[in-house]
Amino acid sequence: MQYDVEYIRNQFPALKVTVNGHPAAYFDGPGGTQVPERVIEAMVSYLSNCNANAGGYFKTSQESDQIIAGARCALADFLGSEADEIAFGQNTTTLIYQLALALGRFPGRRNEIIITEIDHEANRGPWQALEEKGFIIREARFDPESCTLDLEDFKAKLSENTLVAAFNYASNAVGTISDVGEMARLTKEAGAISVVDAVHYALHGPIDVKAIGVDYLICSAYKFFGPHIGVLYGKREPFSALPSYRLQVQLDGIPHRIETGTLNHEGIAGAAEAVEFIADIGDRFGAISCVSNPGGHNCPDRREKILAGMQVLEKYEQPLADKLLKHLAAIKGVRVYAPPAGQPRTSTVSFTVEGISPDRVTEILGEKGIFAWNGHFYALRLVERLGLADKGGLIRIGLSPYNTEAEIDRLLFEIEAVAGN
Ligand SMILES: Cc1ncc(COP(=O)(O)O)c(C=O)c1O
């Protein structure tokens, strides 16, 4: 079945918002997508029907436990792991802090940590904090010309002293997708632990933690139609031995050893439903469909539907991103910051407009009901390396499955006006 953007849009209550008579056009997806009704309902249903703490011998606690166990299975299908390798936390930043605290707890012979200049601060700051414990932090270079990570530099920085290499799957500022499979392989070859920030990538492509061979991978459900919680994949070994800080009453097996305190149960219920939403897209619009063949013996399992769903979304978004890139680049005074054609990238496009600050541009767009972010988006080092840190950073347009070509035309019209063309 052909991708039906109206079917998708009808599921998002937030798309009814208007500003000064203009329908809202949400290009703020990399800061967090909108949430489908079914995800909202799953959270409300949790709170209405089975709100309880974990591990009790009564109905609501048992149902709550089942929902959380089911959510681990759903997120495992999303990332390609086993259910007990999935832990939940407050958000990605907090999960990476917990990981860094644990991995840096008992300094040994390996006293170097590699971070990158292309990363969000969430995968830099927690590791830099380990300098206090005597760790040496090495930064792999970002090339501002090509907007890509310098893989050779990353490789050169790995050594027998490396404890951890922390890098992102895709840049939330310029959309560049890095070769994480190769980076994880090089990290493993050096005997070090890989920690991948997949927050930006998670909305834009299928993830297979086993195929890329990472040790830890973290993402946040609010970037892929879910509520504000973080999700951590930890490879069984070394996760089982992670020396995390935890209470003596806390379960110490995986995945619990990094889950401090009571989890966000309703958020977990919502995250699982967000995965079902993606699976449903794969089912409806992907190559093999149970919707058109209900009960058919060829019906794929949830993992296959999720993979198909991610493919459907990118197939829809990439041509829109190409159009946006092409037309933006043609506007006088606009400078696009993007990887070269052919380099893997998400549908996120960033740019500046000569003579007008990014915050003023997004303010003008905001008045017209066009929602976009400006600034450094916490990818501070990257924006510094682009020479834009003292110029207000970038304007970022993030495409999500509910965006339409008409919205892009509206956006381009306003940018042309702002640029004085
Ligand atoms: C690439 C990337 N990493 C990490 C984060 C931080 O995620 P969280 O807000 O869940 O801590 C973000 C948030 O924008 C991000 O885009």
XYZ file of C-alpha atoms and ligand atoms in Angstrom:
437
model
C 0.000 0.000 0.000
C 1.168 3.542 -0.847
C 2.288 5.668 2.140
C -0.707 7.708 3.255
C 0.407 10.828 5.093
C -3.205 11.741 5.942
C -3.644 8.393 7.710
C -0.514 9.178 9.728
C -1.506 12.797 10.439
C -4.949 11.795 11.703
C -3.300 9.923 14.539
C -1.587 12.983 16.024
C -3.905 15.227 18.074
C -1.241 17.961 18.204
C -1.578 18.577 14.473
C -4.820 20.441 15.211
C -2.886 23.307 16.851
C -3.026 26.651 15.017
C -1.027 29.875 15.374
C -2.486 33.180 14.197
C -4.812 31.220 11.937
C -1.985 29.082 10.480
C -1.981 25.309 11.037
C 1.087 24.237 13.003
C 3.877 22.759 10.876
C 6.078 20.749 13.231
C 9.674 20.781 12.016
C 10.959 20.389 15.577
C 11.107 16.566 15.451
C 14.822 16.273 16.372
C 13.912 18.041 19.622
C 11.044 15.570 20.133
C 8.309 14.301 17.828
C 4.593 14.644 18.369
C 2.757 11.747 19.985
C 0.033 9.591 18.371
C -3.296 9.119 20.140
C -2.619 5.412 20.763
C 0.539 6.266 22.740
C -1.374 8.813 24.822
C -4.108 6.220 25.400
C -1.588 3.588 26.505
C -0.259 5.971 29.147
C -3.732 6.960 30.331
C -4.781 3.314 30.401
C -1.752 2.396 32.523
C -2.598 5.095 35.053
C -6.316 4.291 35.009
C -6.162 0.515 35.190
C -2.919 -0.865 36.585
C -1.038 1.871 38.379
C 1.065 0.153 41.042
C 4.599 -0.416 42.167
C 6.536 -3.439 40.993
C 6.623 -6.953 42.388
C 3.384 -7.205 44.415
C 1.049 -10.201 44.770
C -2.054 -8.319 43.678
C -3.801 -7.555 40.375
C -2.583 -4.054 39.541
C 1.034 -4.759 40.489
C 1.048 -7.972 38.473
C -0.460 -6.217 35.453
C 2.007 -3.383 35.823
C 4.889 -5.892 35.867
C 3.498 -7.482 32.719
C 3.316 -4.148 30.927
C 6.927 -3.360 31.819
C 8.084 -6.833 30.764
C 6.140 -6.410 27.506
C 7.773 -3.033 26.940
C 11.240 -4.576 27.294
C 10.248 -7.045 24.556
C 8.950 -4.221 22.330
C 12.103 -2.111 22.734
C 14.247 -5.230 22.239
C 12.454 -5.747 18.925
C 13.081 -2.092 18.113
C 16.833 -2.378 18.732
C 17.422 -6.019 17.773
C 18.377 -7.263 21.243
C 17.075 -9.603 23.947
C 14.430 -8.223 26.340
C 16.666 -8.425 29.433
C 19.280 -6.265 27.708
C 16.836 -3.318 27.727
C 16.896 -0.923 30.693
C 14.796 2.191 31.214
C 15.872 5.495 32.720
C 15.011 9.145 33.017
C 16.532 10.189 29.681
C 19.634 9.579 27.603
C 21.778 12.141 29.419
C 21.089 10.591 32.817
C 21.634 7.041 31.529
C 25.007 8.019 30.045
C 25.991 9.720 33.307
C 25.128 6.499 35.153
C 27.116 4.469 32.642
C 30.125 6.786 32.881
C 30.050 6.730 36.673
C 29.973 2.952 36.613
C 32.630 2.418 33.952
C 34.939 4.964 35.562
C 34.356 3.699 39.080
C 37.492 1.589 39.432
C 40.229 3.205 37.303
C 42.702 0.656 35.986
C 45.400 0.416 33.344
C 43.058 1.661 30.586
C 42.807 5.335 31.454
C 41.723 6.975 28.182
C 38.241 7.745 26.885
C 37.451 8.779 23.327
C 34.630 11.203 22.688
C 33.916 13.047 19.441
C 33.406 16.606 18.282
C 30.268 15.614 16.333
C 28.440 14.469 19.469
C 25.683 16.023 21.553
C 26.926 17.073 25.015
C 25.000 14.103 26.488
C 27.710 11.776 25.159
C 30.593 14.109 25.985
C 29.962 15.759 29.369
C 29.495 12.528 31.360
C 32.836 11.200 30.049
C 34.637 14.533 30.500
C 33.507 14.414 34.146
C 35.786 11.387 34.570
C 38.824 13.663 34.201
C 38.354 14.238 37.935
C 39.197 10.571 38.415
C 42.386 10.862 36.363
C 41.035 9.710 32.993
C 42.454 11.307 29.854
C 39.770 12.411 27.377
C 40.616 12.336 23.666
C 38.358 13.993 21.105
C 37.962 12.589 17.592
C 37.831 15.426 15.072
C 34.773 16.711 13.224
C 35.544 18.034 9.751
C 33.579 21.291 9.336
C 34.054 21.256 5.537
C 32.342 17.909 4.980
C 30.234 17.962 8.177
C 31.457 14.428 8.911
C 33.397 12.727 11.664
C 37.047 12.072 10.808
C 37.135 8.278 11.012
C 40.916 8.160 10.544
C 41.371 10.456 13.522
C 39.020 8.285 15.590
C 41.048 5.230 14.602
C 44.338 6.943 15.432
C 43.116 7.860 18.918
C 42.173 4.272 19.835
C 44.925 2.411 21.679
C 45.556 -0.276 24.259
C 44.878 2.461 26.846
C 41.323 3.143 25.643
C 38.645 2.140 28.130
C 35.606 3.573 26.301
C 34.860 5.065 22.889
C 31.652 7.127 22.937
C 30.163 8.264 19.630
C 26.826 9.004 18.044
C 24.945 7.166 15.322
C 23.784 10.388 13.680
C 24.351 14.072 14.360
C 21.309 15.900 15.737
C 22.761 19.164 14.369
C 23.637 18.368 10.748
C 22.068 14.932 10.192
C 25.301 13.091 9.286
C 25.108 9.336 9.876
C 28.442 7.889 10.984
C 29.758 4.412 10.228
C 28.979 3.072 13.696
C 29.478 -0.545 12.644
C 33.068 0.200 11.672
C 33.631 2.351 14.748
C 32.287 -0.381 17.042
C 34.486 -2.924 15.267
C 37.605 -0.766 15.683
C 36.713 -0.164 19.331
C 36.344 -3.879 19.965
C 39.613 -4.574 18.159
C 41.315 -2.186 20.590
C 39.737 -4.117 23.489
C 37.627 -1.121 24.525
C 33.899 -0.607 25.260
C 31.670 1.166 22.708
C 28.873 3.503 23.812
C 26.592 4.718 21.018
C 24.190 7.646 21.299
C 21.389 6.694 18.892
C 18.995 9.445 19.998
C 18.886 11.293 16.682
C 19.191 8.223 14.488
C 16.417 6.231 16.178
C 13.669 8.050 14.253
C 15.473 7.735 10.951
C 16.581 4.187 10.405
C 16.500 0.617 11.613
C 18.862 -0.265 14.458
C 20.433 -3.688 14.866
C 22.662 -3.648 17.931
C 23.895 -7.190 17.287
C 24.834 -6.473 13.681
C 26.744 -3.305 14.540
C 28.283 -5.030 17.542
C 28.058 -2.225 20.106
C 28.349 -2.738 23.860
C 25.891 -0.031 24.916
C 23.404 2.003 22.875
C 21.105 4.651 24.280
C 18.078 6.436 22.844
C 15.087 8.445 24.055
C 11.480 7.456 23.325
C 10.306 11.060 22.957
C 12.298 11.312 19.711
C 10.276 8.471 18.181
C 6.640 9.217 19.084
C 6.889 8.204 22.732
C 6.981 9.981 26.082
C 9.998 11.470 27.842
C 11.995 8.444 28.951
C 15.412 7.010 28.081
C 16.190 3.481 26.874
C 19.529 1.706 27.244
C 20.659 -1.429 25.457
C 23.465 -3.191 27.295
C 25.107 -6.211 25.714
C 24.582 -9.124 28.125
C 28.292 -9.340 28.752
C 29.617 -6.660 29.797
C 26.258 -5.279 31.121
C 26.020 -8.169 33.622
C 29.288 -7.036 35.185
C 28.704 -3.259 35.055
C 29.844 -1.899 38.435
C 26.928 0.533 38.674
C 26.126 2.522 41.790
C 22.971 0.964 43.212
C 21.106 0.449 46.447
C 21.751 -2.755 48.382
C 18.027 -3.528 47.994
C 18.132 -3.094 44.217
C 18.030 -6.153 41.941
C 21.560 -6.620 40.627
C 20.871 -8.748 37.554
C 20.450 -7.234 34.112
C 18.666 -5.053 33.168
C 17.928 -3.834 36.699
C 21.458 -2.995 37.749
C 21.298 0.441 36.121
C 17.621 1.117 36.984
C 17.679 3.170 40.159
C 14.424 3.736 42.062
C 10.889 3.439 40.728
C 10.711 3.634 36.970
C 8.384 5.836 34.911
C 5.812 3.072 34.414
C 3.347 5.089 32.344
C 6.236 6.363 30.213
C 7.392 2.788 29.632
C 3.850 1.800 28.603
C 3.868 4.722 26.153
C 7.301 3.825 24.752
C 6.115 0.293 23.990
C 3.090 1.694 22.168
C 5.343 4.017 20.149
C 7.152 0.910 18.907
C 3.777 -0.637 18.003
C 2.958 2.526 16.064
C 6.126 2.089 13.978
C 5.366 -1.619 13.509
C 1.883 -0.667 12.308
C 3.406 1.639 9.678
C 5.550 -1.266 8.464
C 2.529 -3.523 8.456
C 0.365 -1.090 6.484
C 2.830 0.414 4.055
C 5.786 -1.982 4.081
C 6.643 -4.737 1.649
C 4.777 -7.539 3.453
C 1.485 -6.438 4.933
C -0.805 -8.203 7.411
C -3.313 -5.403 6.937
C -3.964 -6.475 3.366
C -3.482 -10.158 4.274
C -4.991 -10.577 7.757
C -3.987 -13.862 9.349
C -1.910 -14.698 6.298
C 0.900 -17.208 6.823
C 3.390 -14.665 5.498
C 2.676 -12.167 8.282
C 5.989 -10.947 9.652
C 6.771 -10.722 13.337
C 7.060 -7.399 15.138
C 10.782 -6.961 14.498
C 10.247 -7.333 10.756
C 7.342 -4.884 10.843
C 9.465 -2.355 12.737
C 12.280 -2.668 10.189
C 9.753 -2.277 7.371
C 8.208 0.719 9.181
C 11.568 2.489 9.501
C 12.229 1.893 5.805
C 8.809 3.279 4.869
C 9.429 6.423 6.931
C 12.818 7.146 5.414
C 11.543 6.417 1.918
C 8.898 9.053 2.537
C 11.151 11.619 4.255
C 14.342 11.449 2.168
C 12.851 12.903 -1.060
C 11.296 15.686 1.016
C 14.692 16.363 2.595
C 16.338 16.356 -0.861
C 13.820 18.919 -2.086
C 14.362 21.047 0.994
C 18.152 20.891 0.644
C 18.037 21.750 -3.053
C 15.681 24.718 -2.692
C 17.326 26.100 0.442
C 20.728 26.030 -1.241
C 19.288 28.059 -4.123
C 18.061 30.897 -1.886
C 20.480 33.824 -1.931
C 21.981 34.395 1.516
C 21.177 30.885 2.773
C 24.051 28.576 3.676
C 23.272 24.905 4.243
C 25.476 22.838 6.571
C 25.234 19.227 5.445
C 27.373 16.236 4.527
C 28.253 15.822 0.830
C 25.727 14.164 -1.497
C 25.949 10.403 -1.196
C 27.004 10.438 2.467
C 24.380 8.715 4.648
C 22.256 11.355 6.380
C 18.961 11.723 8.188
C 16.175 13.995 6.951
C 17.363 16.792 9.257
C 18.578 19.927 7.464
C 20.402 22.881 9.056
C 21.285 26.283 7.661
C 21.914 29.964 8.349
C 20.544 33.093 6.682
C 22.981 35.920 6.043
C 22.313 39.095 8.004
C 19.651 37.696 10.313
C 20.194 35.696 13.480
C 18.902 32.109 13.770
C 16.708 32.991 16.751
C 15.049 35.827 14.825
C 14.451 33.506 11.850
C 12.754 30.861 14.010
C 10.764 33.581 15.773
C 9.410 34.836 12.431
C 8.638 31.254 11.386
C 6.976 30.613 14.748
C 4.567 33.513 14.210
C 3.497 31.809 10.978
C 2.900 28.494 12.750
C 6.163 26.946 11.520
C 7.989 25.340 14.441
C 11.755 24.956 14.124
C 14.700 25.064 16.519
C 17.658 27.417 16.475
C 20.976 27.403 18.318
C 23.460 24.619 19.028
C 20.946 21.941 20.133
C 23.559 20.875 22.724
C 25.862 19.827 19.854
C 27.965 22.686 21.142
C 31.415 21.491 20.022
C 30.200 20.872 16.458
C 28.662 24.337 16.258
C 31.907 25.821 17.635
C 33.868 23.953 14.962
C 31.528 25.380 12.288
C 32.473 28.809 13.622
C 28.863 29.567 14.532
C 28.930 29.467 18.326
C 29.042 33.258 18.699
C 26.625 33.807 15.790
C 23.600 32.099 17.301
C 24.270 28.677 15.786
C 22.021 27.092 13.185
C 18.376 26.903 12.139
C 17.311 23.251 12.114
C 14.474 21.726 10.111
C 13.694 18.178 11.168
C 11.338 16.102 9.074
C 8.964 13.624 10.674
C 6.467 11.231 9.055
C 3.591 13.692 9.536
C 5.269 16.520 7.593
C 3.995 17.187 4.081
C 5.378 18.638 0.878
C 2.911 21.529 1.253
C 4.457 22.358 4.620
C 7.908 22.393 3.036
C 6.656 24.780 0.350
C 5.265 27.020 3.096
C 8.597 26.938 4.892
C 10.601 27.705 1.742
C 8.288 30.628 0.933
C 8.901 32.126 4.396
C 12.668 31.571 4.244
C 12.801 33.315 0.871
C 10.935 36.252 2.369
C 13.222 36.348 5.425
C 16.317 36.218 3.218
C 14.918 39.133 1.191
C 14.732 37.213 -2.116
C 21.847 13.212 19.535
C 21.291 13.455 20.897
N 21.869 12.882 21.951
C 21.413 13.040 23.203
C 20.331 13.845 23.462
C 19.875 14.010 24.869
O 18.729 13.262 25.091
P 17.923 13.409 26.450
O 17.241 14.732 26.409
O 16.953 12.265 26.441
O 18.878 13.335 27.568
C 19.687 14.484 22.400
C 18.557 15.388 22.642
O 18.253 16.256 21.866
C 20.175 14.280 21.084
O 19.601 14.856 20.033
